Short mmCIF file of C-alpha atoms in Angstrom, two decimals:
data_model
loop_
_atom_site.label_atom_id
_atom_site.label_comp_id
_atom_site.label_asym_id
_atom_site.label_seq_id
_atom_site.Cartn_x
_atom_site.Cartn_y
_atom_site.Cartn_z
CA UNK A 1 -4.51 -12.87 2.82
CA UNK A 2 -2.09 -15.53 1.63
CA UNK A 3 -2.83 -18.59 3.92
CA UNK A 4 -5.81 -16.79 5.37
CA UNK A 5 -9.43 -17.88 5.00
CA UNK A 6 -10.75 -14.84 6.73
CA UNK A 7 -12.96 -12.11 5.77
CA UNK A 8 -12.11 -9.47 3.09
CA UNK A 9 -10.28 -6.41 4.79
CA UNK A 10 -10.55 -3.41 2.65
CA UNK A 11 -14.04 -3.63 2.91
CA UNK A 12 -15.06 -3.03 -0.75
CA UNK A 13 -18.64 -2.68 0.30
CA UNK A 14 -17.84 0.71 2.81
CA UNK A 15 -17.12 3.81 1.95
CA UNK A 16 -14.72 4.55 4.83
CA UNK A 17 -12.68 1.93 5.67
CA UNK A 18 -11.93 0.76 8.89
CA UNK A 19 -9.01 -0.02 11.24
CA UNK A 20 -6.91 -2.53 9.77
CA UNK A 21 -3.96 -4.53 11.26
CA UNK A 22 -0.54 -3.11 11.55
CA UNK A 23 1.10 -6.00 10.77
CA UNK A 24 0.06 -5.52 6.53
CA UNK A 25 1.33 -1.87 4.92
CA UNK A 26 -2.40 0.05 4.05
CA UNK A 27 -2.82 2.25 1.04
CA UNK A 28 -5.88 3.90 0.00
CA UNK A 29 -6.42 6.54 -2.73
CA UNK A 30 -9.38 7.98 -4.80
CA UNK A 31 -8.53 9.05 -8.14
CA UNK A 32 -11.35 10.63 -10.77
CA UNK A 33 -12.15 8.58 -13.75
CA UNK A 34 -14.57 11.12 -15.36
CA UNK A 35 -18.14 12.32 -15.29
CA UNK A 36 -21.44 10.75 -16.75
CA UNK A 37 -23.42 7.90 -16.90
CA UNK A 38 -21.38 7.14 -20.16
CA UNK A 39 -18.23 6.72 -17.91
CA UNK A 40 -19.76 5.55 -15.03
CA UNK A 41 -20.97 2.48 -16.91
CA UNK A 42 -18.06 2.08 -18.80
CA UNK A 43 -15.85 2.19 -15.77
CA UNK A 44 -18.25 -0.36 -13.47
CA UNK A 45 -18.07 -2.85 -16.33
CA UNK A 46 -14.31 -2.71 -16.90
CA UNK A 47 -13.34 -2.95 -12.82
CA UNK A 48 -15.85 -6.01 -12.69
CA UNK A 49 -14.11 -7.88 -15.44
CA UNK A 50 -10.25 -7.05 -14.96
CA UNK A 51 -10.25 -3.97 -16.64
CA UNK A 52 -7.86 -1.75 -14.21
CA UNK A 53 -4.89 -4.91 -13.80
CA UNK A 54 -5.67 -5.54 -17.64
CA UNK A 55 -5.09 -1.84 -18.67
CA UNK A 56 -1.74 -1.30 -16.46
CA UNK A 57 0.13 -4.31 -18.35
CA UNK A 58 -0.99 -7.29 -16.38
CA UNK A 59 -3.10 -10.31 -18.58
CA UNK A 60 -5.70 -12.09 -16.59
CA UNK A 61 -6.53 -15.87 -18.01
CA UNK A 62 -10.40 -15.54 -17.16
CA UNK A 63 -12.22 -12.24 -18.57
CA UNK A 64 -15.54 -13.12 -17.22
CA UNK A 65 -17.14 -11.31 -14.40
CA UNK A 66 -15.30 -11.50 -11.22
CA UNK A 67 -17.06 -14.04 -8.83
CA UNK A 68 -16.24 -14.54 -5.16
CA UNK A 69 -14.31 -17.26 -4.53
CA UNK A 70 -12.44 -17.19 -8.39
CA UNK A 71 -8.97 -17.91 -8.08
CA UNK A 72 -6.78 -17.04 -10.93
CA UNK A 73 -2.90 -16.10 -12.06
CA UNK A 74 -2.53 -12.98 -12.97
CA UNK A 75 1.12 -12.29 -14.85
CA UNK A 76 3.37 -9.42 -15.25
CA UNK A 77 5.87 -9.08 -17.75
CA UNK A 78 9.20 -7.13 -17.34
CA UNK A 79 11.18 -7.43 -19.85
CA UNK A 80 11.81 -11.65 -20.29
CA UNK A 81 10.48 -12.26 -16.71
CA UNK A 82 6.54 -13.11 -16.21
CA UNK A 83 5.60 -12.54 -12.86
CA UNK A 84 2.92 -14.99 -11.64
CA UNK A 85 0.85 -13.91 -9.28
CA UNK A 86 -1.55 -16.43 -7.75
CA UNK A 87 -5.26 -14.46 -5.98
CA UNK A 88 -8.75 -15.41 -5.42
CA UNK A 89 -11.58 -13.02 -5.57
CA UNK A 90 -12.92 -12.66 -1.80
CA UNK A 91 -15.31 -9.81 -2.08
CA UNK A 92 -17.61 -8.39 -4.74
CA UNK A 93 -20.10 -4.90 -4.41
CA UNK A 94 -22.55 -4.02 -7.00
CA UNK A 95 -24.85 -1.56 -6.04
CA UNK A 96 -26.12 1.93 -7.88
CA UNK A 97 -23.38 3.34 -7.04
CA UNK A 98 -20.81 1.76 -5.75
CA UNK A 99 -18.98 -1.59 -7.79
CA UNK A 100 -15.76 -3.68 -7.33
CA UNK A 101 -13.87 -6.05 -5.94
CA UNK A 102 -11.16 -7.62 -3.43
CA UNK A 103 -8.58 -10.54 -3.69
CA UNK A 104 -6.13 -11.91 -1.28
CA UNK A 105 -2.98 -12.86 -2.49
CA UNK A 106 -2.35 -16.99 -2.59
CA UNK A 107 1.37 -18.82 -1.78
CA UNK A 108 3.67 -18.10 -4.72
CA UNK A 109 2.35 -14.57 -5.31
CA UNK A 110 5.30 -11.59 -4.91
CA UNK A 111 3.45 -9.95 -1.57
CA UNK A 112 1.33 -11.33 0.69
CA UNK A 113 -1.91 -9.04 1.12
CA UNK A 114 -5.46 -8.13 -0.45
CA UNK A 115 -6.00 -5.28 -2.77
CA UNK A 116 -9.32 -3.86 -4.02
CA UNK A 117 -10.45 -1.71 -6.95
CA UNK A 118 -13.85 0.28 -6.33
CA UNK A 119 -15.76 2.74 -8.57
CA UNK A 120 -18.11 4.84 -6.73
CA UNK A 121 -20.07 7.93 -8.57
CA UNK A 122 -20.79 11.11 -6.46
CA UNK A 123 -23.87 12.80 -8.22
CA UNK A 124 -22.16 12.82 -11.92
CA UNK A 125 -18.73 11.87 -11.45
CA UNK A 126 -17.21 8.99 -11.25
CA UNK A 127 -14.04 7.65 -9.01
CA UNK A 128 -11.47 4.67 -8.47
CA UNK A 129 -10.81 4.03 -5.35
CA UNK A 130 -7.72 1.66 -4.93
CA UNK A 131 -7.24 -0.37 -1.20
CA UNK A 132 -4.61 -2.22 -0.23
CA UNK A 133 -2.97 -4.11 2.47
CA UNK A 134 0.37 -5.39 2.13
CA UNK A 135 3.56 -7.35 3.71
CA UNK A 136 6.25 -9.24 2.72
CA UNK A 137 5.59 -12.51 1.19
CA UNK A 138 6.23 -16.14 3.02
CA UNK A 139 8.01 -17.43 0.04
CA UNK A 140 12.06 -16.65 1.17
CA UNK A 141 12.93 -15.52 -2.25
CA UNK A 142 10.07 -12.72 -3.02
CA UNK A 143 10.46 -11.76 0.67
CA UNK A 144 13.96 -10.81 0.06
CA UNK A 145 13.12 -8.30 -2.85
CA UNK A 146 10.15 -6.87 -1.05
CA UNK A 147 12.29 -3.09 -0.82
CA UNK A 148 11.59 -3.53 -4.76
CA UNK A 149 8.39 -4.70 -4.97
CA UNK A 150 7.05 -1.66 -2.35
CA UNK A 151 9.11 0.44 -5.45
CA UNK A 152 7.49 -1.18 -8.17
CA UNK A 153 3.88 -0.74 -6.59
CA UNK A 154 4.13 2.63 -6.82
CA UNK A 155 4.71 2.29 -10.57
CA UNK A 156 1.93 -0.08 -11.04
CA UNK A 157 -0.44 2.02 -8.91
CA UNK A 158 -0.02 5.27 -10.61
CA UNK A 159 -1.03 3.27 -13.96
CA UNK A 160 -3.74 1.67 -11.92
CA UNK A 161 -4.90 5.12 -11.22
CA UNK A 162 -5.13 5.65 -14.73
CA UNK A 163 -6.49 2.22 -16.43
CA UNK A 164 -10.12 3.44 -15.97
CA UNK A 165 -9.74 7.36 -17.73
#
Protein backbone atom coordinates (compact mmCIF):
# COMPACT_ATOMS: atom_id res chain seq x y z
CA UNK A 1 0.00 0.00 0.00
CA UNK A 2 1.30 3.50 -0.65
CA UNK A 3 3.84 4.12 2.23
CA UNK A 4 3.51 0.52 3.31
CA UNK A 5 6.28 -2.07 3.20
CA UNK A 6 4.02 -4.85 4.29
CA UNK A 7 2.96 -8.01 2.81
CA UNK A 8 0.78 -8.29 -0.36
CA UNK A 9 -3.03 -8.32 0.66
CA UNK A 10 -5.06 -9.81 -2.05
CA UNK A 11 -3.21 -12.77 -1.72
CA UNK A 12 -2.54 -13.61 -5.41
CA UNK A 13 -1.28 -16.99 -4.42
CA UNK A 14 -5.02 -18.17 -2.67
CA UNK A 15 -7.86 -18.95 -4.16
CA UNK A 16 -10.20 -17.49 -1.51
CA UNK A 17 -9.12 -14.52 -0.17
CA UNK A 18 -9.09 -13.60 3.21
CA UNK A 19 -10.29 -10.89 5.65
CA UNK A 20 -8.90 -7.72 4.70
CA UNK A 21 -8.92 -4.32 6.54
CA UNK A 22 -11.87 -2.06 6.50
CA UNK A 23 -10.07 0.84 6.31
CA UNK A 24 -9.18 0.09 2.08
CA UNK A 25 -12.62 -0.41 -0.26
CA UNK A 26 -12.26 -4.51 -1.47
CA UNK A 27 -13.39 -5.65 -4.86
CA UNK A 28 -13.10 -9.03 -6.19
CA UNK A 29 -14.58 -10.51 -9.40
CA UNK A 30 -13.97 -13.59 -11.69
CA UNK A 31 -14.69 -13.06 -15.19
CA UNK A 32 -14.16 -16.03 -18.06
CA UNK A 33 -11.48 -15.46 -20.55
CA UNK A 34 -12.17 -18.66 -22.62
CA UNK A 35 -11.44 -22.35 -22.76
CA UNK A 36 -8.22 -24.33 -23.84
CA UNK A 37 -4.79 -24.66 -23.38
CA UNK A 38 -4.55 -22.22 -26.43
CA UNK A 39 -6.15 -19.48 -24.17
CA UNK A 40 -4.93 -20.52 -21.10
CA UNK A 41 -1.38 -19.92 -22.30
CA UNK A 42 -2.12 -17.01 -24.10
CA UNK A 43 -3.85 -15.42 -21.17
CA UNK A 44 -0.92 -16.50 -18.38
CA UNK A 45 1.64 -14.87 -20.66
CA UNK A 46 -0.23 -11.62 -21.29
CA UNK A 47 -1.25 -11.03 -17.26
CA UNK A 48 2.57 -11.75 -16.48
CA UNK A 49 3.81 -9.08 -18.80
CA UNK A 50 1.12 -6.16 -18.54
CA UNK A 51 -1.19 -7.49 -20.81
CA UNK A 52 -4.71 -6.71 -18.92
CA UNK A 53 -3.55 -2.64 -17.89
CA UNK A 54 -1.93 -2.66 -21.52
CA UNK A 55 -5.17 -3.83 -23.29
CA UNK A 56 -7.68 -1.39 -21.27
CA UNK A 57 -5.69 1.87 -22.53
CA UNK A 58 -2.96 2.15 -19.97
CA UNK A 59 1.05 1.97 -21.49
CA UNK A 60 3.48 0.39 -19.14
CA UNK A 61 7.37 1.61 -19.75
CA UNK A 62 8.83 -1.99 -18.95
CA UNK A 63 7.16 -5.04 -20.99
CA UNK A 64 9.30 -7.64 -19.46
CA UNK A 65 8.02 -10.16 -17.05
CA UNK A 66 6.71 -8.77 -13.92
CA UNK A 67 9.29 -9.30 -11.04
CA UNK A 68 8.64 -8.68 -7.35
CA UNK A 69 9.90 -5.74 -6.19
CA UNK A 70 9.63 -3.79 -10.00
CA UNK A 71 8.48 -0.45 -9.59
CA UNK A 72 7.18 1.30 -12.58
CA UNK A 73 4.69 4.34 -13.91
CA UNK A 74 2.02 3.24 -15.45
CA UNK A 75 -0.02 6.26 -17.47
CA UNK A 76 -3.49 6.87 -18.47
CA UNK A 77 -4.55 9.11 -21.01
CA UNK A 78 -7.92 11.04 -21.05
CA UNK A 79 -8.18 13.14 -23.46
CA UNK A 80 -4.81 15.76 -23.02
CA UNK A 81 -4.30 14.57 -19.39
CA UNK A 82 -1.73 11.50 -18.68
CA UNK A 83 -2.37 10.09 -15.52
CA UNK A 84 0.81 8.83 -13.79
CA UNK A 85 0.47 6.29 -11.68
CA UNK A 86 3.51 5.27 -9.64
CA UNK A 87 3.34 0.93 -8.28
CA UNK A 88 5.75 -1.71 -7.50
CA UNK A 89 5.13 -5.32 -8.11
CA UNK A 90 4.80 -7.00 -4.48
CA UNK A 91 3.60 -10.43 -5.32
CA UNK A 92 4.00 -12.88 -8.19
CA UNK A 93 2.19 -16.76 -8.56
CA UNK A 94 3.11 -19.08 -11.25
CA UNK A 95 1.97 -22.36 -10.79
CA UNK A 96 -0.04 -24.98 -13.30
CA UNK A 97 -2.74 -23.35 -12.80
CA UNK A 98 -2.89 -20.47 -11.24
CA UNK A 99 -0.56 -17.07 -12.56
CA UNK A 100 -0.45 -13.30 -11.71
CA UNK A 101 0.39 -10.63 -9.88
CA UNK A 102 -0.06 -7.75 -7.13
CA UNK A 103 1.21 -4.07 -6.81
CA UNK A 104 0.73 -1.50 -4.19
CA UNK A 105 0.21 1.81 -5.21
CA UNK A 106 3.44 4.37 -4.47
CA UNK A 107 3.02 8.41 -3.34
CA UNK A 108 1.82 10.35 -6.39
CA UNK A 109 -0.43 7.54 -7.67
CA UNK A 110 -4.49 8.65 -7.92
CA UNK A 111 -5.59 5.93 -4.97
CA UNK A 112 -3.79 4.54 -2.46
CA UNK A 113 -4.23 0.57 -2.48
CA UNK A 114 -2.97 -2.81 -4.16
CA UNK A 115 -4.71 -4.44 -7.02
CA UNK A 116 -4.06 -7.90 -8.50
CA UNK A 117 -4.80 -9.65 -11.79
CA UNK A 118 -4.94 -13.63 -11.57
CA UNK A 119 -5.69 -16.28 -14.25
CA UNK A 120 -6.65 -19.51 -12.85
CA UNK A 121 -7.99 -22.54 -15.26
CA UNK A 122 -10.73 -24.89 -13.85
CA UNK A 123 -10.33 -28.22 -15.89
CA UNK A 124 -10.51 -26.40 -19.53
CA UNK A 125 -11.47 -23.00 -18.90
CA UNK A 126 -9.80 -20.30 -18.13
CA UNK A 127 -10.63 -17.10 -15.70
CA UNK A 128 -9.46 -13.48 -14.58
CA UNK A 129 -9.81 -12.88 -11.41
CA UNK A 130 -9.38 -9.09 -10.54
CA UNK A 131 -8.57 -8.04 -6.47
CA UNK A 132 -8.47 -4.94 -5.17
CA UNK A 133 -8.15 -2.85 -2.16
CA UNK A 134 -8.64 0.71 -2.26
CA UNK A 135 -8.82 4.28 -0.35
CA UNK A 136 -8.36 7.63 -0.95
CA UNK A 137 -4.97 8.77 -1.77
CA UNK A 138 -2.53 10.91 0.76
CA UNK A 139 -1.75 13.36 -1.91
CA UNK A 140 -4.61 16.41 -1.00
CA UNK A 141 -5.38 16.94 -4.59
CA UNK A 142 -6.21 13.17 -5.89
CA UNK A 143 -7.91 12.70 -2.48
CA UNK A 144 -10.31 15.35 -3.31
CA UNK A 145 -11.51 13.67 -6.66
CA UNK A 146 -11.60 10.23 -5.17
CA UNK A 147 -15.91 10.26 -5.73
CA UNK A 148 -14.47 10.21 -9.49
CA UNK A 149 -11.86 8.01 -9.43
CA UNK A 150 -14.28 5.15 -7.48
CA UNK A 151 -16.51 6.21 -10.96
CA UNK A 152 -13.83 5.83 -13.27
CA UNK A 153 -12.73 2.33 -11.78
CA UNK A 154 -15.67 0.94 -12.70
CA UNK A 155 -14.99 1.96 -16.31
CA UNK A 156 -11.52 0.72 -16.26
CA UNK A 157 -12.53 -2.55 -14.58
CA UNK A 158 -15.19 -3.59 -16.91
CA UNK A 159 -12.38 -3.20 -19.77
CA UNK A 160 -10.06 -4.98 -17.42
CA UNK A 161 -12.56 -7.72 -17.43
CA UNK A 162 -12.26 -7.85 -20.98
CA UNK A 163 -8.35 -7.22 -21.91
CA UNK A 164 -7.69 -11.02 -21.68
CA UNK A 165 -10.89 -12.41 -24.21
Amino acid sequence: MGGDEGAARTEVASAAWGPTAPTHRRYERRSRVGTGEAVWGRASRSVLRWGVKTRSGFSVPDDAEVRPGQRLAVRFRVGPVVVREPVEVVEVVRTDDRVGFAYRTLPGHPVDGEEAFVVTRDGDTVWLTLRSLTRPATTRGWALVFPLLRLAQVVVRWRYRRALR
